[in-house]
mmCIF file of C-alpha atoms in Angstrom:
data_model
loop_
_atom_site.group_PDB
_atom_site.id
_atom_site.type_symbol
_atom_site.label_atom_id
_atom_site.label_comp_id
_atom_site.label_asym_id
_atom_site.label_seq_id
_atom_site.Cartn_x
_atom_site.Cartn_y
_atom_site.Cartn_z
ATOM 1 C CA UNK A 1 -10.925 -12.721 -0.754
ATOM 2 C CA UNK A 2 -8.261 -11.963 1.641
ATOM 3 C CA UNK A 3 -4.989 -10.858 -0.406
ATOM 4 C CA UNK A 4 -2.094 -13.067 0.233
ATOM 5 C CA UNK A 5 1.432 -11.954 1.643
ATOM 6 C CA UNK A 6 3.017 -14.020 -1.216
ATOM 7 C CA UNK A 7 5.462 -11.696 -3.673
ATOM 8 C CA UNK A 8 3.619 -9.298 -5.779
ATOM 9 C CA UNK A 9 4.349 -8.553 -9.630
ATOM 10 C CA UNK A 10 2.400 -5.888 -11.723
ATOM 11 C CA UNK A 11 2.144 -6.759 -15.237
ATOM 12 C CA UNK A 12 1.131 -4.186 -17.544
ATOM 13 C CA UNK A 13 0.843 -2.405 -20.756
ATOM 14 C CA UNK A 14 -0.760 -1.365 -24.257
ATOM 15 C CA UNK A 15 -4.725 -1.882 -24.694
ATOM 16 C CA UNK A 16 -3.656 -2.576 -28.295
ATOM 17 C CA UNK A 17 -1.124 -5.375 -27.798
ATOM 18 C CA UNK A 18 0.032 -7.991 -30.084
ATOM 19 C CA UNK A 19 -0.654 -11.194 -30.339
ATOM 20 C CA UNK A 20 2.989 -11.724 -29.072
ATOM 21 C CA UNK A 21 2.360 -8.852 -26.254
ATOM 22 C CA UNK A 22 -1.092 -10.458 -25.374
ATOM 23 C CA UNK A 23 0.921 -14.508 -24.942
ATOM 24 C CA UNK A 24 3.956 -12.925 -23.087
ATOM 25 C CA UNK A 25 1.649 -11.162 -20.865
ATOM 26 C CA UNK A 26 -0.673 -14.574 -20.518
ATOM 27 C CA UNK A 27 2.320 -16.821 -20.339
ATOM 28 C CA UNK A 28 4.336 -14.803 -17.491
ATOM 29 C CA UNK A 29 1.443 -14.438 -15.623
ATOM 30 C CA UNK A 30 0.276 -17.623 -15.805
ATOM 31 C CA UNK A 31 4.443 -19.105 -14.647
ATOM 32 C CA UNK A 32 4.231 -16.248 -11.607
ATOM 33 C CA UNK A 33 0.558 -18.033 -10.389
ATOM 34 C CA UNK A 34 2.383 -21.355 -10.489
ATOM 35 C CA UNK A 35 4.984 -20.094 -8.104
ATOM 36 C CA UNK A 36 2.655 -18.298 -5.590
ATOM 37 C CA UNK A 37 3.770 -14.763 -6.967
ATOM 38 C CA UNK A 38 0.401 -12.738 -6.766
ATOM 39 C CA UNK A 39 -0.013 -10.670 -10.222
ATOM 40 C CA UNK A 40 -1.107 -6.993 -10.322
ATOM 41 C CA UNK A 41 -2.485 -4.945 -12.917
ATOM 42 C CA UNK A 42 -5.208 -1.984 -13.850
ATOM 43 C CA UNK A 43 -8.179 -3.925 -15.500
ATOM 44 C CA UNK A 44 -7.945 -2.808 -18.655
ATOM 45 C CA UNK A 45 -8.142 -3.801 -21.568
ATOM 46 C CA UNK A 46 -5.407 -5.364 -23.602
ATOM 47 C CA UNK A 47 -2.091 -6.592 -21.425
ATOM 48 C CA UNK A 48 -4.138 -5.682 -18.358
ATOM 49 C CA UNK A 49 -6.803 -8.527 -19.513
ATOM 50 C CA UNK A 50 -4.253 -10.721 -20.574
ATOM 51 C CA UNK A 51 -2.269 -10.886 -16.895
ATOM 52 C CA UNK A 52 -5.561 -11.182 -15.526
ATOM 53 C CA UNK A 53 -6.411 -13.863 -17.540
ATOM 54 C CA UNK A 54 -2.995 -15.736 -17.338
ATOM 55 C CA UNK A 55 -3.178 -16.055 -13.652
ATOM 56 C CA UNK A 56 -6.673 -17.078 -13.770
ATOM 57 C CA UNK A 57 -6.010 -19.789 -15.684
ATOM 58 C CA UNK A 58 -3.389 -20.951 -13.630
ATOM 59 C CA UNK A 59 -5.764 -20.589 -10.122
ATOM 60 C CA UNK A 60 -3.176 -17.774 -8.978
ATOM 61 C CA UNK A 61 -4.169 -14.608 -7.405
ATOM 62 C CA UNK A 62 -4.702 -11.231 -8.962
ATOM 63 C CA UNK A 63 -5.127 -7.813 -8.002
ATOM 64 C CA UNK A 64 -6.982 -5.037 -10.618
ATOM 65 C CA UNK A 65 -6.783 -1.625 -9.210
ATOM 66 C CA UNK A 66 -9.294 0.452 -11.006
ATOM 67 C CA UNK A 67 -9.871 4.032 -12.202
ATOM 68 C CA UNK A 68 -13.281 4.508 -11.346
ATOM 69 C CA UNK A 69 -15.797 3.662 -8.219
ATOM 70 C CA UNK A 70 -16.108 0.102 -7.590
ATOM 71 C CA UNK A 71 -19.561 0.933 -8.686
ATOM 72 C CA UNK A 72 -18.525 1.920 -12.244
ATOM 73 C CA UNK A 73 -16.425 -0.831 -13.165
ATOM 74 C CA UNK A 74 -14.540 -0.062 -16.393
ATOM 75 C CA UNK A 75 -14.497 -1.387 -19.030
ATOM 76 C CA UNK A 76 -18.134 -3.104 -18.617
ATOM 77 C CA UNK A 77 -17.190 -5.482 -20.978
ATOM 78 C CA UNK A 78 -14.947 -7.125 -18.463
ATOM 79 C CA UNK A 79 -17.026 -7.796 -15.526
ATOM 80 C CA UNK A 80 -17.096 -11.335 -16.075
ATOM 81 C CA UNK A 81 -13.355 -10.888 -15.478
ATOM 82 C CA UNK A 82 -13.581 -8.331 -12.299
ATOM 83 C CA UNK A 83 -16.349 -11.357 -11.096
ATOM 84 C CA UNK A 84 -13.729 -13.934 -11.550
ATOM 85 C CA UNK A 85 -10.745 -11.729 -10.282
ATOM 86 C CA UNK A 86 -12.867 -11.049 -6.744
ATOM 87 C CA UNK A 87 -13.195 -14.506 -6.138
ATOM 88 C CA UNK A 88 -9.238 -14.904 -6.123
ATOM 89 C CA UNK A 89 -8.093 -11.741 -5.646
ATOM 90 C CA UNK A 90 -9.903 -7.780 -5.345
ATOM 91 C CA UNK A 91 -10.723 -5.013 -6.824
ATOM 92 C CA UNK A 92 -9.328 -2.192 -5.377
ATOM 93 C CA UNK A 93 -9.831 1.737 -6.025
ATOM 94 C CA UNK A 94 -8.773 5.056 -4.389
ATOM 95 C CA UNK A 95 -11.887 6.730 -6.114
ATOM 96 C CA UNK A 96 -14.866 6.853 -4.046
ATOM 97 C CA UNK A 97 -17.985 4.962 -5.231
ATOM 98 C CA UNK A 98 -19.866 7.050 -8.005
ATOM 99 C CA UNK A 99 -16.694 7.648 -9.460
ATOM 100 C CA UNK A 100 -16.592 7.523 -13.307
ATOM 101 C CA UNK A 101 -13.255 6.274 -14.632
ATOM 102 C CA UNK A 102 -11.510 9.121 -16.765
ATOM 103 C CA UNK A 103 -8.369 9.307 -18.831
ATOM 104 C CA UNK A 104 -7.115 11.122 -15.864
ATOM 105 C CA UNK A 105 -7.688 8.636 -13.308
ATOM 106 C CA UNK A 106 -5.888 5.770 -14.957
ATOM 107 C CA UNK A 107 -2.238 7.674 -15.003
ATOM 108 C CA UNK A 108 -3.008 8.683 -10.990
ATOM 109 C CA UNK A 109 -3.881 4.917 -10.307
ATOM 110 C CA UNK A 110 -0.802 3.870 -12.082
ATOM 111 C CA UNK A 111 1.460 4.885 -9.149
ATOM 112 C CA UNK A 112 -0.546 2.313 -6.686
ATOM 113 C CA UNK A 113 0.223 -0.507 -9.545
ATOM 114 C CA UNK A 114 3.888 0.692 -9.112
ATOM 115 C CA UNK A 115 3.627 1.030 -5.494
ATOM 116 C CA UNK A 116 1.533 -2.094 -4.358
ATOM 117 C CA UNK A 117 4.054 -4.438 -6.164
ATOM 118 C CA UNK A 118 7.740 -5.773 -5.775
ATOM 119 C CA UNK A 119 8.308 -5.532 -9.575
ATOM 120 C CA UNK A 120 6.864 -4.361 -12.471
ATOM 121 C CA UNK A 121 6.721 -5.438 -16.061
ATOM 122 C CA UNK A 122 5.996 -3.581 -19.125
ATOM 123 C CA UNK A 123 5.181 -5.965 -21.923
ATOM 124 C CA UNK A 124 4.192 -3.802 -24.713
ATOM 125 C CA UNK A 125 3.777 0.101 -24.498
ATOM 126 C CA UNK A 126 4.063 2.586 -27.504
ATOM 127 C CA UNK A 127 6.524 5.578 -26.613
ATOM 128 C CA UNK A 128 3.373 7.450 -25.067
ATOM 129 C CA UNK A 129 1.791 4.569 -23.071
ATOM 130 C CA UNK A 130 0.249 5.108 -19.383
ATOM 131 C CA UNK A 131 2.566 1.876 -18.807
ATOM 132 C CA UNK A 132 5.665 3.866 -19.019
ATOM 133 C CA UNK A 133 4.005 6.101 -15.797
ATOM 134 C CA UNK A 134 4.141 3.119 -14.143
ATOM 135 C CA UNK A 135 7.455 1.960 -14.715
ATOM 136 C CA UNK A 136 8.431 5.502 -13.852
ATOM 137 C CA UNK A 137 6.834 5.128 -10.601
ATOM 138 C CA UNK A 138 7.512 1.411 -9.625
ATOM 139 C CA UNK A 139 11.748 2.854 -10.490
ATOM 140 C CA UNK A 140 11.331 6.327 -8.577
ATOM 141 C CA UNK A 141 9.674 3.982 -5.318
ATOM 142 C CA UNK A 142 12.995 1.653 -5.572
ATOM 143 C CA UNK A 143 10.862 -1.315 -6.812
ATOM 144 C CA UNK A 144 12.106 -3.698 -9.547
ATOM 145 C CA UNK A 145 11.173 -2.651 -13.333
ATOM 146 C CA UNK A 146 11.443 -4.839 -16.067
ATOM 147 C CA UNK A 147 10.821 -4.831 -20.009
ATOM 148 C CA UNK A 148 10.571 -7.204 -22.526
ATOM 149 C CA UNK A 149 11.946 -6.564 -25.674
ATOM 150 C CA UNK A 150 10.414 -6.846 -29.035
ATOM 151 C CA UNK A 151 10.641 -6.175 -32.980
ATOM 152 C CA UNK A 152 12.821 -3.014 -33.512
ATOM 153 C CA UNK A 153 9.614 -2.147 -35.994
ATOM 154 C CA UNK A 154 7.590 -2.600 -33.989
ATOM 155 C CA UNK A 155 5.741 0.880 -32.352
ATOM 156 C CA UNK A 156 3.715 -1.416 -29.421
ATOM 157 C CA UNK A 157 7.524 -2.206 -28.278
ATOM 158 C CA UNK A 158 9.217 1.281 -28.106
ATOM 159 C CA UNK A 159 8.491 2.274 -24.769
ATOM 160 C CA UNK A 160 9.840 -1.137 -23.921
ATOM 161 C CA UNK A 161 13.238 -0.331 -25.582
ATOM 162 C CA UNK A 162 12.749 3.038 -24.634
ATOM 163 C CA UNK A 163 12.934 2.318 -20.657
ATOM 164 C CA UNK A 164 15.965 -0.168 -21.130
ATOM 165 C CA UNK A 165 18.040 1.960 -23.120
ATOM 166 C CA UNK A 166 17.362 4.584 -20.782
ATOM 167 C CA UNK A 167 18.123 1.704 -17.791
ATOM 168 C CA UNK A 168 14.904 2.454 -16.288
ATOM 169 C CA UNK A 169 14.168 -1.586 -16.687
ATOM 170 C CA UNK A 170 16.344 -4.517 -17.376
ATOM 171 C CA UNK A 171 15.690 -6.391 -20.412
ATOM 172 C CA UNK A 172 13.728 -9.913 -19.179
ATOM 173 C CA UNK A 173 12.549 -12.846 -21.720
ATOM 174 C CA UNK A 174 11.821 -15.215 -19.017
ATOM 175 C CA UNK A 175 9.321 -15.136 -15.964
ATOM 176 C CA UNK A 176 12.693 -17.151 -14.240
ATOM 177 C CA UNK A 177 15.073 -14.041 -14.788
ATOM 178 C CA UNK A 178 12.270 -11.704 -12.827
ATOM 179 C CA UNK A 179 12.084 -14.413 -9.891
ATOM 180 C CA UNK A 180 15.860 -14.462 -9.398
ATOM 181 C CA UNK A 181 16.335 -10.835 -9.354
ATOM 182 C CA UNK A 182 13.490 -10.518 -7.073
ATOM 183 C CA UNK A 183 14.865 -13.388 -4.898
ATOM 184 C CA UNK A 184 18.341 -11.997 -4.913
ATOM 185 C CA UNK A 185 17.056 -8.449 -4.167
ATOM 186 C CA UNK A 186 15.305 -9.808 -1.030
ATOM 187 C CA UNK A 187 18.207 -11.848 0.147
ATOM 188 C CA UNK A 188 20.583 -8.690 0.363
ATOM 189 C CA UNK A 189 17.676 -7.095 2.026
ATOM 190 C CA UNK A 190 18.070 -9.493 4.148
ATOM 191 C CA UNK A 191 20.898 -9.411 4.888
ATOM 192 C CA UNK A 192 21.546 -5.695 5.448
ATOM 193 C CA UNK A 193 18.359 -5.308 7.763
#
């Protein structure tokens, strides 16, 4: 599939969501298909699956960039989902084919998440979640980073709070808010260039 030149928005966090993590994650993915925004994420398991899934759903396109070979696609237990995401979307990986993925590889494949997309959005990550690399990276390469908030109990939301207490990320609770940021961030682009 040829990837469009439509907006691009990486949406990612914990493997271990909740079920609130994995229907925000679903539910703004799903809104960002319906408006032609293209959704990014690793693959993974947990919000990763859930973004995918979302803009599935909602015929959008979608864009897993993987840790491993395109030969090794991890996890196996989603190649039904890497099947569907070629047909609208790719797979795409730095590693070179024979490649196994490794713990390492995922926080090094992070940065092309961060990089590849106008925005990103963490929507669950404990305070020691890959997720938080990639917010890191998305806010060091001048892109948009938002979070969404959650319980104040809840450990799958601190890295969430974490990054906008620390005004790494600005708080979001609807896919709208992230549009007209983005928007307005590409107007004054505009207009300056």
């Amino acid at each position: 599939a040829v990837i469009n030149q439509n907006l691009k928005v990486a949406i990612v966090g914990t493997r271990n969501p909740t079920r609130y993590g994995e229907r925000i994650a679903g539910d703004f993915a799903a809104n960002f298909a319906d408006r032609n925004i293209s959704v990014i994420s690793g693959g993974a398991f947990g919000i990763d699956t859930c973004a995918h899934r979302g803009t599935l759903i909602a015929e959008g396109e979608t864009v897993a960039f993987l840790a491993g070979g395109l030969d090794h696609l991890y996890p196996s237990s989603n190649f039904a989902l890497f099947e569907r995401i070629i047909e609208s979307g790719a797979l795409i990986s730095e590693s070179p084919l024979g490649t196994i993925a490794h713990p390492s590889k995922f926080l090094i494949r992070n940065r092309l998440i961060a990089a590849f997309s106008k925005a990103t959005l963490v929507v669950e990550a404990a305070s020691r979640s890959g997720s938080l690399r990639t917010a890191l990276d998305a806010a060091k390469y001048h892109r948009n980073v938002f979070a969404i908030p959650g319980p104040i109990t809840s450990p799958a939301s601190e890295g969430c709070h974490r990054l906008i207490i620390d005004r790494v990320a600005e708080l979001v609770t609807t896919p709208l808010e992230i549009i007209e940021l983005i928007d307005s961030a590409r107007f004054e682009q505009t207009m300056l260039g």
